[in-house]
Amino acid sequence: MSNNGLLSLTSSMAGDIVVIHVNGVLDATTREQFSDYLDAAADDHGPDMVLDLGGVTFMDSRALGLIVHHWQRSTTAGGNFALVSVQYPNSKVMWVTGLSERLPLFDTLDEALAAFAA
């Protein structure tokens, strides 16, 4: 668990896949905390990763760049990567940049896990 008042990060396992629950602000003030947590999760659990963004209250382009980096890191290592519960009002930057059309977005964790199994 990682919590600095602006951002709370926790993780759980869905089988062999780490699910990171993100709650709060993803911006320049929390980027290092977010980056360190994702790096540690990937190092500890391997390339398969799901980010549950349902609790994100704001996301900037730097945070999106970090998400893209981990998506590429995961897929390059032969893993699966997904974003679930993304809320448009709090993550508009994904749509403004067009990355919402490229990133693996799912409404629920079950949908993401089903796509991993396919």
CSV table of N, CA, C and O in Angstrom, one decimal:
chain,number,residue,atom,x,y,z
A,1,MET,N,0.8,-1.2,0.0
A,1,MET,CA,0.0,0.0,0.0
A,1,MET,C,0.9,1.2,0.0
A,1,MET,O,1.9,1.3,0.7
A,2,SER,N,0.5,2.2,-0.7
A,2,SER,CA,1.2,3.5,-0.8
A,2,SER,C,0.1,4.6,-0.8
A,2,SER,O,-0.8,4.6,-1.5
A,3,ASN,N,0.3,5.6,0.2
A,3,ASN,CA,-0.7,6.6,0.3
A,3,ASN,C,0.0,7.9,0.8
A,3,ASN,O,0.7,7.9,1.8
A,4,ASN,N,-0.1,9.0,0.0
A,4,ASN,CA,0.5,10.2,0.3
A,4,ASN,C,-0.5,11.3,0.6
A,4,ASN,O,-0.2,12.5,0.7
A,5,GLY,N,-1.8,11.0,0.7
A,5,GLY,CA,-2.8,12.0,0.9
A,5,GLY,C,-3.5,12.3,-0.4
A,5,GLY,O,-4.7,12.6,-0.4
A,6,LEU,N,-2.8,12.4,-1.5
A,6,LEU,CA,-3.3,12.7,-2.8
A,6,LEU,C,-3.6,11.5,-3.6
A,6,LEU,O,-4.5,11.5,-4.4
A,7,LEU,N,-2.8,10.4,-3.3
A,7,LEU,CA,-2.9,9.2,-4.1
A,7,LEU,C,-2.8,8.0,-3.2
A,7,LEU,O,-1.8,8.0,-2.4
A,8,SER,N,-3.7,7.1,-3.3
A,8,SER,CA,-3.6,5.8,-2.6
A,8,SER,C,-3.6,4.7,-3.6
A,8,SER,O,-4.4,4.6,-4.5
A,9,LEU,N,-2.6,3.8,-3.4
A,9,LEU,CA,-2.4,2.7,-4.3
A,9,LEU,C,-2.4,1.4,-3.5
A,9,LEU,O,-1.6,1.3,-2.5
A,10,THR,N,-3.2,0.4,-3.9
A,10,THR,CA,-3.2,-0.9,-3.3
A,10,THR,C,-3.2,-1.9,-4.4
A,10,THR,O,-3.5,-1.6,-5.6
A,11,SER,N,-2.9,-3.1,-4.0
A,11,SER,CA,-2.9,-4.2,-5.1
A,11,SER,C,-3.5,-5.4,-4.5
A,11,SER,O,-3.5,-5.6,-3.3
A,12,SER,N,-4.0,-6.2,-5.4
A,12,SER,CA,-4.6,-7.5,-5.1
A,12,SER,C,-4.2,-8.5,-6.2
A,12,SER,O,-3.7,-8.0,-7.3
A,13,MET,N,-4.5,-9.7,-6.1
A,13,MET,CA,-4.1,-10.7,-7.1
A,13,MET,C,-5.4,-11.3,-7.7
A,13,MET,O,-6.3,-11.6,-6.9
A,14,ALA,N,-5.5,-11.5,-9.0
A,14,ALA,CA,-6.6,-12.2,-9.6
A,14,ALA,C,-5.9,-13.4,-10.3
A,14,ALA,O,-5.4,-13.2,-11.4
A,15,GLY,N,-5.7,-14.5,-9.6
A,15,GLY,CA,-4.9,-15.5,-10.1
A,15,GLY,C,-3.4,-15.1,-10.0
A,15,GLY,O,-2.9,-14.7,-9.0
A,16,ASP,N,-2.8,-15.2,-11.2
A,16,ASP,CA,-1.4,-14.7,-11.3
A,16,ASP,C,-1.2,-13.3,-11.8
A,16,ASP,O,-0.1,-12.8,-12.0
A,17,ILE,N,-2.3,-12.6,-11.9
A,17,ILE,CA,-2.3,-11.2,-12.4
A,17,ILE,C,-2.5,-10.2,-11.3
A,17,ILE,O,-3.4,-10.3,-10.5
A,18,VAL,N,-1.5,-9.2,-11.2
A,18,VAL,CA,-1.6,-8.2,-10.2
A,18,VAL,C,-2.6,-7.1,-10.7
A,18,VAL,O,-2.7,-6.7,-11.8
A,19,VAL,N,-3.5,-6.8,-9.8
A,19,VAL,CA,-4.5,-5.7,-10.0
A,19,VAL,C,-4.2,-4.6,-9.1
A,19,VAL,O,-4.1,-4.7,-7.9
A,20,ILE,N,-3.9,-3.4,-9.7
A,20,ILE,CA,-3.5,-2.2,-8.9
A,20,ILE,C,-4.7,-1.3,-8.9
A,20,ILE,O,-5.2,-0.9,-9.9
A,21,HIS,N,-5.1,-1.0,-7.7
A,21,HIS,CA,-6.3,-0.1,-7.4
A,21,HIS,C,-5.8,1.3,-7.2
A,21,HIS,O,-5.0,1.5,-6.2
A,22,VAL,N,-6.2,2.2,-8.0
A,22,VAL,CA,-5.7,3.6,-8.0
A,22,VAL,C,-6.8,4.5,-7.5
A,22,VAL,O,-7.9,4.5,-8.1
A,23,ASN,N,-6.5,5.3,-6.5
A,23,ASN,CA,-7.5,6.2,-5.9
A,23,ASN,C,-6.9,7.5,-5.7
A,23,ASN,O,-5.9,7.6,-4.9
A,24,GLY,N,-7.4,8.6,-6.4
A,24,GLY,CA,-6.9,9.9,-6.2
A,24,GLY,C,-6.4,10.5,-7.4
A,24,GLY,O,-6.8,10.2,-8.5
A,25,VAL,N,-5.4,11.4,-7.3
A,25,VAL,CA,-4.9,12.3,-8.3
A,25,VAL,C,-3.7,11.6,-9.0
A,25,VAL,O,-2.7,11.2,-8.3
A,26,LEU,N,-3.6,11.6,-10.3
A,26,LEU,CA,-2.5,11.2,-11.0
A,26,LEU,C,-2.0,12.4,-11.8
A,26,LEU,O,-2.5,12.7,-12.9
A,27,ASP,N,-1.0,13.0,-11.2
A,27,ASP,CA,-0.4,14.2,-11.9
A,27,ASP,C,1.1,14.3,-11.5
A,27,ASP,O,1.7,13.4,-11.0
A,28,ALA,N,1.7,15.5,-11.8
A,28,ALA,CA,3.1,15.7,-11.5
A,28,ALA,C,3.4,15.5,-10.0
A,28,ALA,O,4.5,15.0,-9.7
A,29,THR,N,2.5,15.8,-9.1
A,29,THR,CA,2.8,15.7,-7.7
A,29,THR,C,2.8,14.2,-7.2
A,29,THR,O,3.4,13.9,-6.2
A,30,THR,N,2.2,13.3,-8.0
A,30,THR,CA,2.1,11.9,-7.6
A,30,THR,C,2.8,11.0,-8.5
A,30,THR,O,2.8,9.8,-8.3
A,31,ARG,N,3.4,11.5,-9.6
A,31,ARG,CA,4.0,10.7,-10.6
A,31,ARG,C,5.0,9.7,-10.1
A,31,ARG,O,5.1,8.5,-10.5
A,32,GLU,N,5.9,10.2,-9.3
A,32,GLU,CA,7.0,9.4,-8.8
A,32,GLU,C,6.5,8.2,-7.9
A,32,GLU,O,6.9,7.1,-8.0
A,33,GLN,N,5.5,8.5,-7.1
A,33,GLN,CA,4.9,7.5,-6.2
A,33,GLN,C,4.2,6.4,-7.1
A,33,GLN,O,4.4,5.2,-6.9
A,34,PHE,N,3.5,6.9,-8.1
A,34,PHE,CA,2.8,6.0,-9.1
A,34,PHE,C,3.8,5.1,-9.8
A,34,PHE,O,3.7,3.9,-9.9
A,35,SER,N,4.8,5.8,-10.3
A,35,SER,CA,5.9,5.1,-11.1
A,35,SER,C,6.6,4.0,-10.2
A,35,SER,O,6.7,2.9,-10.7
A,36,ASP,N,7.0,4.4,-9.0
A,36,ASP,CA,7.6,3.4,-8.2
A,36,ASP,C,6.8,2.2,-7.8
A,36,ASP,O,7.2,1.1,-7.8
A,37,TYR,N,5.5,2.5,-7.6
A,37,TYR,CA,4.5,1.4,-7.3
A,37,TYR,C,4.4,0.4,-8.5
A,37,TYR,O,4.4,-0.8,-8.3
A,38,LEU,N,4.2,1.0,-9.7
A,38,LEU,CA,4.0,0.2,-10.8
A,38,LEU,C,5.3,-0.6,-11.1
A,38,LEU,O,5.2,-1.8,-11.5
A,39,ASP,N,6.5,0.0,-11.0
A,39,ASP,CA,7.7,-0.7,-11.2
A,39,ASP,C,7.9,-1.9,-10.2
A,39,ASP,O,8.2,-3.0,-10.6
A,40,ALA,N,7.6,-1.7,-8.9
A,40,ALA,CA,7.7,-2.7,-7.9
A,40,ALA,C,6.7,-3.8,-8.2
A,40,ALA,O,7.0,-5.0,-8.1
A,41,ALA,N,5.5,-3.5,-8.6
A,41,ALA,CA,4.5,-4.5,-8.9
A,41,ALA,C,4.9,-5.4,-10.1
A,41,ALA,O,4.8,-6.6,-10.0
A,42,ALA,N,5.4,-4.8,-11.1
A,42,ALA,CA,5.9,-5.5,-12.3
A,42,ALA,C,7.1,-6.4,-11.9
A,42,ALA,O,7.2,-7.5,-12.3
A,43,ASP,N,8.0,-5.9,-11.1
A,43,ASP,CA,9.2,-6.6,-10.7
A,43,ASP,C,8.8,-7.8,-9.8
A,43,ASP,O,9.3,-8.9,-9.9
A,44,ASP,N,7.8,-7.6,-9.0
A,44,ASP,CA,7.4,-8.7,-8.0
A,44,ASP,C,6.5,-9.7,-8.6
A,44,ASP,O,6.5,-10.9,-8.2
A,45,HIS,N,5.6,-9.3,-9.6
A,45,HIS,CA,4.6,-10.2,-10.1
A,45,HIS,C,4.6,-10.5,-11.6
A,45,HIS,O,3.8,-11.3,-12.1
A,46,GLY,N,5.6,-10.0,-12.3
A,46,GLY,CA,5.7,-10.3,-13.7
A,46,GLY,C,4.9,-9.3,-14.6
A,46,GLY,O,4.4,-8.3,-14.1
A,47,PRO,N,4.9,-9.5,-15.9
A,47,PRO,CA,4.4,-8.5,-16.8
A,47,PRO,C,2.8,-8.4,-16.9
A,47,PRO,O,2.4,-7.4,-17.4
A,48,ASP,N,2.1,-9.3,-16.4
A,48,ASP,CA,0.6,-9.2,-16.4
A,48,ASP,C,0.1,-8.2,-15.4
A,48,ASP,O,0.5,-8.3,-14.2
A,49,MET,N,-0.6,-7.2,-15.9
A,49,MET,CA,-1.1,-6.1,-14.9
A,49,MET,C,-2.4,-5.6,-15.4
A,49,MET,O,-2.6,-5.3,-16.6
A,50,VAL,N,-3.2,-5.3,-14.4
A,50,VAL,CA,-4.5,-4.6,-14.6
A,50,VAL,C,-4.5,-3.4,-13.7
A,50,VAL,O,-4.2,-3.5,-12.5
A,51,LEU,N,-4.8,-2.2,-14.3
A,51,LEU,CA,-4.9,-1.0,-13.5
A,51,LEU,C,-6.4,-0.7,-13.3
A,51,LEU,O,-7.1,-0.5,-14.3
A,52,ASP,N,-6.9,-0.7,-12.1
A,52,ASP,CA,-8.3,-0.3,-11.8
A,52,ASP,C,-8.2,1.2,-11.5
A,52,ASP,O,-7.8,1.7,-10.5
A,53,LEU,N,-8.7,2.0,-12.5
A,53,LEU,CA,-8.7,3.4,-12.4
A,53,LEU,C,-10.0,4.1,-12.0
A,53,LEU,O,-10.2,5.3,-12.1
A,54,GLY,N,-10.9,3.2,-11.4
A,54,GLY,CA,-12.2,3.7,-11.0
A,54,GLY,C,-12.2,4.8,-10.0
A,54,GLY,O,-13.1,5.6,-9.9
A,55,GLY,N,-11.1,4.8,-9.2
A,55,GLY,CA,-11.0,5.8,-8.1
A,55,GLY,C,-10.2,7.0,-8.5
A,55,GLY,O,-9.9,7.9,-7.6
A,56,VAL,N,-9.8,7.2,-9.7
A,56,VAL,CA,-9.0,8.3,-10.1
A,56,VAL,C,-9.9,9.5,-10.2
A,56,VAL,O,-11.0,9.5,-10.8
A,57,THR,N,-9.4,10.6,-9.6
A,57,THR,CA,-10.2,11.9,-9.6
A,57,THR,C,-9.7,12.9,-10.6
A,57,THR,O,-10.4,13.8,-11.0
A,58,PHE,N,-8.4,12.7,-11.1
A,58,PHE,CA,-7.8,13.5,-12.1
A,58,PHE,C,-6.6,12.8,-12.6
A,58,PHE,O,-5.9,12.2,-11.9
A,59,MET,N,-6.4,12.9,-14.0
A,59,MET,CA,-5.2,12.4,-14.6
A,59,MET,C,-4.6,13.4,-15.6
A,59,MET,O,-5.4,13.9,-16.4
A,60,ASP,N,-3.3,13.6,-15.5
A,60,ASP,CA,-2.7,14.5,-16.5
A,60,ASP,C,-1.9,13.7,-17.5
A,60,ASP,O,-1.9,12.5,-17.5
A,61,SER,N,-1.3,14.4,-18.5
A,61,SER,CA,-0.6,13.7,-19.6
A,61,SER,C,0.6,13.0,-19.1
A,61,SER,O,1.0,12.0,-19.7
A,62,ARG,N,1.3,13.5,-18.0
A,62,ARG,CA,2.5,12.7,-17.5
A,62,ARG,C,2.0,11.4,-17.0
A,62,ARG,O,2.7,10.4,-17.2
A,63,ALA,N,1.0,11.3,-16.3
A,63,ALA,CA,0.5,10.0,-15.7
A,63,ALA,C,0.1,9.1,-16.9
A,63,ALA,O,0.4,7.9,-16.8
A,64,LEU,N,-0.6,9.7,-17.9
A,64,LEU,CA,-0.9,8.9,-19.0
A,64,LEU,C,0.3,8.3,-19.7
A,64,LEU,O,0.3,7.2,-20.1
A,65,GLY,N,1.3,9.1,-19.8
A,65,GLY,CA,2.6,8.7,-20.4
A,65,GLY,C,3.2,7.5,-19.6
A,65,GLY,O,3.7,6.6,-20.2
A,66,LEU,N,3.1,7.6,-18.3
A,66,LEU,CA,3.6,6.5,-17.5
A,66,LEU,C,2.7,5.2,-17.7
A,66,LEU,O,3.3,4.1,-17.8
A,67,ILE,N,1.4,5.4,-17.8
A,67,ILE,CA,0.6,4.2,-18.1
A,67,ILE,C,1.0,3.6,-19.5
A,67,ILE,O,1.1,2.4,-19.6
A,68,VAL,N,1.2,4.4,-20.5
A,68,VAL,CA,1.6,3.9,-21.8
A,68,VAL,C,2.9,3.2,-21.7
A,68,VAL,O,3.1,2.1,-22.3
A,69,HIS,N,3.9,3.7,-20.9
A,69,HIS,CA,5.1,3.1,-20.7
A,69,HIS,C,5.0,1.7,-20.1
A,69,HIS,O,5.6,0.7,-20.6
A,70,HIS,N,4.1,1.5,-19.1
A,70,HIS,CA,3.9,0.2,-18.5
A,70,HIS,C,3.1,-0.7,-19.4
A,70,HIS,O,3.4,-1.9,-19.4
A,71,TRP,N,2.2,-0.2,-20.2
A,71,TRP,CA,1.5,-1.0,-21.2
A,71,TRP,C,2.6,-1.6,-22.2
A,71,TRP,O,2.6,-2.8,-22.5
A,72,GLN,N,3.5,-0.7,-22.7
A,72,GLN,CA,4.5,-1.2,-23.6
A,72,GLN,C,5.5,-2.2,-22.9
A,72,GLN,O,5.9,-3.2,-23.5
A,73,ARG,N,5.8,-1.9,-21.7
A,73,ARG,CA,6.7,-2.8,-20.9
A,73,ARG,C,6.1,-4.2,-20.8
A,73,ARG,O,6.8,-5.2,-21.0
A,74,SER,N,4.8,-4.2,-20.4
A,74,SER,CA,4.1,-5.4,-20.2
A,74,SER,C,4.0,-6.2,-21.5
A,74,SER,O,4.4,-7.4,-21.5
A,75,THR,N,3.6,-5.6,-22.6
A,75,THR,CA,3.4,-6.3,-23.8
A,75,THR,C,4.7,-6.8,-24.4
A,75,THR,O,4.8,-7.8,-25.0
A,76,THR,N,5.7,-5.9,-24.3
A,76,THR,CA,7.1,-6.3,-24.8
A,76,THR,C,7.6,-7.6,-24.1
A,76,THR,O,8.3,-8.4,-24.7
A,77,ALA,N,7.2,-7.7,-22.8
A,77,ALA,CA,7.7,-8.9,-22.0
A,77,ALA,C,6.8,-10.1,-22.2
A,77,ALA,O,6.9,-11.1,-21.5
A,78,GLY,N,5.8,-9.9,-23.1
A,78,GLY,CA,4.9,-11.0,-23.4
A,78,GLY,C,3.7,-11.1,-22.5
A,78,GLY,O,3.0,-12.1,-22.4
A,79,GLY,N,3.5,-10.0,-21.7
A,79,GLY,CA,2.4,-10.0,-20.7
A,79,GLY,C,1.1,-9.4,-21.3
A,79,GLY,O,1.1,-8.9,-22.4
A,80,ASN,N,0.1,-9.4,-20.4
A,80,ASN,CA,-1.2,-8.8,-20.7
A,80,ASN,C,-1.3,-7.5,-19.9
A,80,ASN,O,-0.8,-7.5,-18.7
A,81,PHE,N,-2.0,-6.5,-20.4
A,81,PHE,CA,-2.1,-5.2,-19.7
A,81,PHE,C,-3.5,-4.7,-20.0
A,81,PHE,O,-4.0,-4.8,-21.1
A,82,ALA,N,-4.2,-4.2,-18.9
A,82,ALA,CA,-5.5,-3.6,-19.2
A,82,ALA,C,-5.8,-2.5,-18.2
A,82,ALA,O,-5.3,-2.5,-17.1
A,83,LEU,N,-6.7,-1.6,-18.6
A,83,LEU,CA,-7.2,-0.6,-17.7
A,83,LEU,C,-8.7,-0.9,-17.5
A,83,LEU,O,-9.4,-1.2,-18.5
A,84,VAL,N,-9.2,-0.8,-16.3
A,84,VAL,CA,-10.6,-1.0,-16.0
A,84,VAL,C,-11.2,0.1,-15.3
A,84,VAL,O,-10.5,0.9,-14.6
A,85,SER,N,-12.5,0.3,-15.4
A,85,SER,CA,-13.3,1.3,-14.7
A,85,SER,C,-12.8,2.7,-15.0
A,85,SER,O,-12.8,3.6,-14.1
A,86,VAL,N,-12.3,3.0,-16.2
A,86,VAL,CA,-11.8,4.4,-16.5
A,86,VAL,C,-13.0,5.3,-16.6
A,86,VAL,O,-14.0,5.0,-17.4
A,87,GLN,N,-13.0,6.4,-15.9
A,87,GLN,CA,-14.1,7.4,-15.9
A,87,GLN,C,-13.7,8.5,-16.8
A,87,GLN,O,-12.7,9.2,-16.5
A,88,TYR,N,-14.4,8.8,-17.9
A,88,TYR,CA,-14.1,9.9,-18.8
A,88,TYR,C,-13.9,11.2,-18.1
A,88,TYR,O,-12.9,11.9,-18.4
A,89,PRO,N,-14.8,11.7,-17.2
A,89,PRO,CA,-14.6,13.0,-16.7
A,89,PRO,C,-13.3,13.2,-15.9
A,89,PRO,O,-12.8,14.3,-15.9
A,90,ASN,N,-12.8,12.1,-15.4
A,90,ASN,CA,-11.5,12.2,-14.6
A,90,ASN,C,-10.3,11.8,-15.4
A,90,ASN,O,-9.2,12.0,-14.9
A,91,SER,N,-10.5,11.3,-16.6
A,91,SER,CA,-9.3,10.8,-17.4
A,91,SER,C,-9.5,11.4,-18.8
A,91,SER,O,-9.1,10.6,-19.8
A,92,LYS,N,-10.0,12.6,-19.0
A,92,LYS,CA,-10.2,13.1,-20.3
A,92,LYS,C,-9.0,13.1,-21.2
A,92,LYS,O,-9.1,12.9,-22.5
A,93,VAL,N,-7.8,13.2,-20.6
A,93,VAL,CA,-6.6,13.2,-21.4
A,93,VAL,C,-6.4,12.0,-22.3
A,93,VAL,O,-5.9,12.0,-23.4
A,94,MET,N,-7.0,10.8,-21.9
A,94,MET,CA,-7.0,9.6,-22.7
A,94,MET,C,-7.7,9.9,-24.0
A,94,MET,O,-7.3,9.4,-25.1
A,95,TRP,N,-8.8,10.6,-24.0
A,95,TRP,CA,-9.7,10.8,-25.2
A,95,TRP,C,-9.1,12.0,-26.0
A,95,TRP,O,-9.1,11.9,-27.2
A,96,VAL,N,-8.6,13.0,-25.3
A,96,VAL,CA,-8.0,14.1,-26.0
A,96,VAL,C,-6.8,13.7,-26.9
A,96,VAL,O,-6.7,14.2,-28.0
A,97,THR,N,-6.0,12.8,-26.4
A,97,THR,CA,-4.8,12.3,-27.1
A,97,THR,C,-5.1,11.2,-28.1
A,97,THR,O,-4.3,10.9,-28.9
A,98,GLY,N,-6.3,10.6,-28.0
A,98,GLY,CA,-6.7,9.5,-28.9
A,98,GLY,C,-6.2,8.2,-28.3
A,98,GLY,O,-6.5,7.1,-29.0
A,99,LEU,N,-5.6,8.2,-27.2
A,99,LEU,CA,-5.1,6.9,-26.6
A,99,LEU,C,-6.2,6.0,-26.1
A,99,LEU,O,-6.0,4.8,-26.0
A,100,SER,N,-7.4,6.5,-25.9
A,100,SER,CA,-8.5,5.7,-25.5
A,100,SER,C,-8.9,4.7,-26.6
A,100,SER,O,-9.4,3.6,-26.3
A,101,GLU,N,-8.5,5.0,-27.8
A,101,GLU,CA,-8.7,4.1,-29.0
A,101,GLU,C,-7.7,3.0,-29.1
A,101,GLU,O,-7.9,2.0,-29.7
A,102,ARG,N,-6.5,3.2,-28.4
A,102,ARG,CA,-5.4,2.2,-28.5
A,102,ARG,C,-5.2,1.4,-27.3
A,102,ARG,O,-4.8,0.3,-27.4
A,103,LEU,N,-5.4,2.0,-26.1
A,103,LEU,CA,-5.2,1.3,-24.9
A,103,LEU,C,-6.2,0.3,-24.6
A,103,LEU,O,-7.4,0.5,-25.0
A,104,PRO,N,-5.9,-0.8,-24.0
A,104,PRO,CA,-6.9,-1.9,-23.7
A,104,PRO,C,-7.8,-1.5,-22.5
A,104,PRO,O,-7.4,-1.7,-21.4
A,105,LEU,N,-8.9,-0.9,-22.8
A,105,LEU,CA,-9.9,-0.4,-21.8
A,105,LEU,C,-11.0,-1.4,-21.7
A,105,LEU,O,-11.6,-1.9,-22.7
A,106,PHE,N,-11.4,-1.7,-20.4
A,106,PHE,CA,-12.5,-2.6,-20.1
A,106,PHE,C,-13.3,-2.0,-19.0
A,106,PHE,O,-12.8,-1.3,-18.2
A,107,ASP,N,-14.6,-2.3,-19.1
A,107,ASP,CA,-15.5,-1.7,-18.0
A,107,ASP,C,-15.3,-2.4,-16.7
A,107,ASP,O,-15.3,-1.7,-15.6
A,108,THR,N,-15.0,-3.7,-16.7
A,108,THR,CA,-14.8,-4.4,-15.4
A,108,THR,C,-13.6,-5.3,-15.4
A,108,THR,O,-13.1,-5.6,-16.5
A,109,LEU,N,-13.2,-5.7,-14.2
A,109,LEU,CA,-12.1,-6.6,-14.1
A,109,LEU,C,-12.4,-8.0,-14.8
A,109,LEU,O,-11.5,-8.5,-15.5
A,110,ASP,N,-13.6,-8.5,-14.6
A,110,ASP,CA,-14.0,-9.7,-15.2
A,110,ASP,C,-13.8,-9.7,-16.8
A,110,ASP,O,-13.3,-10.6,-17.4
A,111,GLU,N,-14.2,-8.6,-17.4
A,111,GLU,CA,-14.0,-8.4,-18.8
A,111,GLU,C,-12.5,-8.4,-19.2
A,111,GLU,O,-12.2,-9.1,-20.2
A,112,ALA,N,-11.7,-7.8,-18.5
A,112,ALA,CA,-10.3,-7.7,-18.8
A,112,ALA,C,-9.7,-9.1,-18.6
A,112,ALA,O,-8.9,-9.6,-19.5
A,113,LEU,N,-10.0,-9.8,-17.5
A,113,LEU,CA,-9.5,-11.2,-17.3
A,113,LEU,C,-10.0,-12.1,-18.4
A,113,LEU,O,-9.2,-13.0,-18.9
A,114,ALA,N,-11.2,-12.0,-18.9
A,114,ALA,CA,-11.7,-12.8,-20.0
A,114,ALA,C,-10.9,-12.6,-21.3
A,114,ALA,O,-10.6,-13.5,-22.0
A,115,ALA,N,-10.6,-11.3,-21.5
A,115,ALA,CA,-9.8,-11.0,-22.7
A,115,ALA,C,-8.4,-11.6,-22.6
A,115,ALA,O,-7.8,-12.0,-23.6
A,116,PHE,N,-7.8,-11.6,-21.4
A,116,PHE,CA,-6.5,-12.2,-21.2
A,116,PHE,C,-6.5,-13.7,-21.5
A,116,PHE,O,-5.6,-14.2,-22.0
A,117,ALA,N,-7.6,-14.3,-21.1
A,117,ALA,CA,-7.7,-15.8,-21.3
A,117,ALA,C,-8.0,-16.2,-22.8
A,117,ALA,O,-7.8,-17.3,-23.2
A,118,ALA,N,-8.5,-15.2,-23.6
A,118,ALA,CA,-8.9,-15.5,-25.0
A,118,ALA,C,-7.6,-15.7,-25.8
A,118,ALA,O,-6.6,-15.3,-25.6
